[in-house]
Short mmCIF file of C-alpha atoms in Angstrom, two decimals:
data_model
loop_
_atom_site.label_atom_id
_atom_site.label_comp_id
_atom_site.label_asym_id
_atom_site.label_seq_id
_atom_site.Cartn_x
_atom_site.Cartn_y
_atom_site.Cartn_z
CA MET A 27 53.46 101.12 49.30
CA ARG A 28 51.06 104.11 49.69
CA THR A 29 48.46 102.01 51.39
CA TYR A 30 51.20 100.53 53.78
CA ARG A 31 52.27 104.28 54.53
CA GLU A 32 48.67 105.43 55.21
CA ARG A 33 47.97 102.34 57.40
CA PHE A 34 51.35 102.62 59.33
CA PHE A 35 50.86 106.21 60.23
CA LYS A 36 47.24 105.79 61.04
CA ASN A 37 48.06 103.20 63.57
CA ASN A 38 51.12 104.80 64.66
CA PRO A 39 50.43 108.64 64.55
CA SER A 40 53.68 109.73 66.41
CA ALA A 41 55.97 107.62 64.26
CA THR A 42 58.77 109.15 62.22
CA GLU A 43 59.84 108.44 58.55
CA GLY A 44 62.67 106.38 60.19
CA ASP A 45 60.19 104.31 62.08
CA PHE A 46 58.31 103.63 58.82
CA SER A 47 61.42 102.75 56.96
CA SER A 48 62.45 100.26 59.66
CA TRP A 49 58.99 98.77 59.75
CA VAL A 50 58.78 98.30 56.07
CA MET A 51 62.22 96.62 56.03
CA HIS A 52 61.05 94.16 58.73
CA HIS A 53 57.73 93.68 57.27
CA MET A 54 58.93 92.84 53.80
CA SER A 55 61.96 90.72 54.86
CA GLY A 56 60.51 89.34 58.10
CA ASN A 57 58.62 86.17 58.88
CA TRP A 58 55.50 86.63 61.02
CA GLU A 59 55.38 82.84 61.96
CA GLU A 60 58.83 83.17 63.52
CA ASP A 61 58.20 86.72 65.12
CA ILE A 62 54.88 85.41 66.80
CA ILE A 63 57.07 83.10 68.87
CA TRP A 64 59.46 85.49 70.26
CA MET A 65 57.61 88.92 70.10
CA THR A 66 55.54 90.42 72.89
CA ASP A 67 51.82 91.09 71.84
CA GLU A 68 52.64 94.77 71.47
CA GLN A 69 55.59 94.14 69.20
CA PHE A 70 53.76 91.77 67.04
CA LYS A 71 50.58 94.00 66.71
CA TYR A 72 53.19 96.86 65.55
CA HIS A 73 55.09 94.85 63.04
CA TRP A 74 52.19 92.63 61.70
CA PRO A 75 48.92 94.54 62.35
CA SER A 76 46.68 92.80 59.86
CA HIS A 77 47.97 89.26 61.26
CA TYR A 78 47.36 90.32 64.72
CA SER A 79 43.95 91.54 64.02
CA PHE A 80 42.95 88.30 62.10
CA ILE A 81 44.44 86.19 65.11
CA MET A 82 42.58 88.18 67.67
CA GLU A 83 39.29 87.85 65.79
CA ILE A 84 39.71 83.96 65.56
CA HIS A 85 40.47 83.97 69.33
CA SER A 86 37.48 86.06 69.87
CA GLU A 87 35.19 83.75 67.88
CA GLU A 88 36.62 80.74 69.79
CA ASP A 89 35.88 82.47 73.21
CA GLN A 90 32.26 83.21 72.03
CA ASN A 91 31.83 79.66 70.80
CA ASN A 92 33.06 78.24 74.23
CA ILE A 93 30.80 80.41 76.17
CA VAL A 94 27.67 79.47 74.03
CA GLU A 95 28.68 75.80 74.45
CA GLY A 96 29.34 75.99 78.23
CA VAL A 97 33.07 74.82 77.94
#
């Protein structure tokens, strides 16, 4: 849990303990595959930062491949 706390407050320096508790509850009981459908990009990035980063990395690689291939 310590790593979650450190990462959360690093990404959200103005957050409160209440914000962290709420985030942990959602993160542990939520489903990112459902959340990605209805959340805004910012909400998804907040609740699922590692998933968001991974998805953005994939999209960036796809964009680079499309540029190289001339698509």
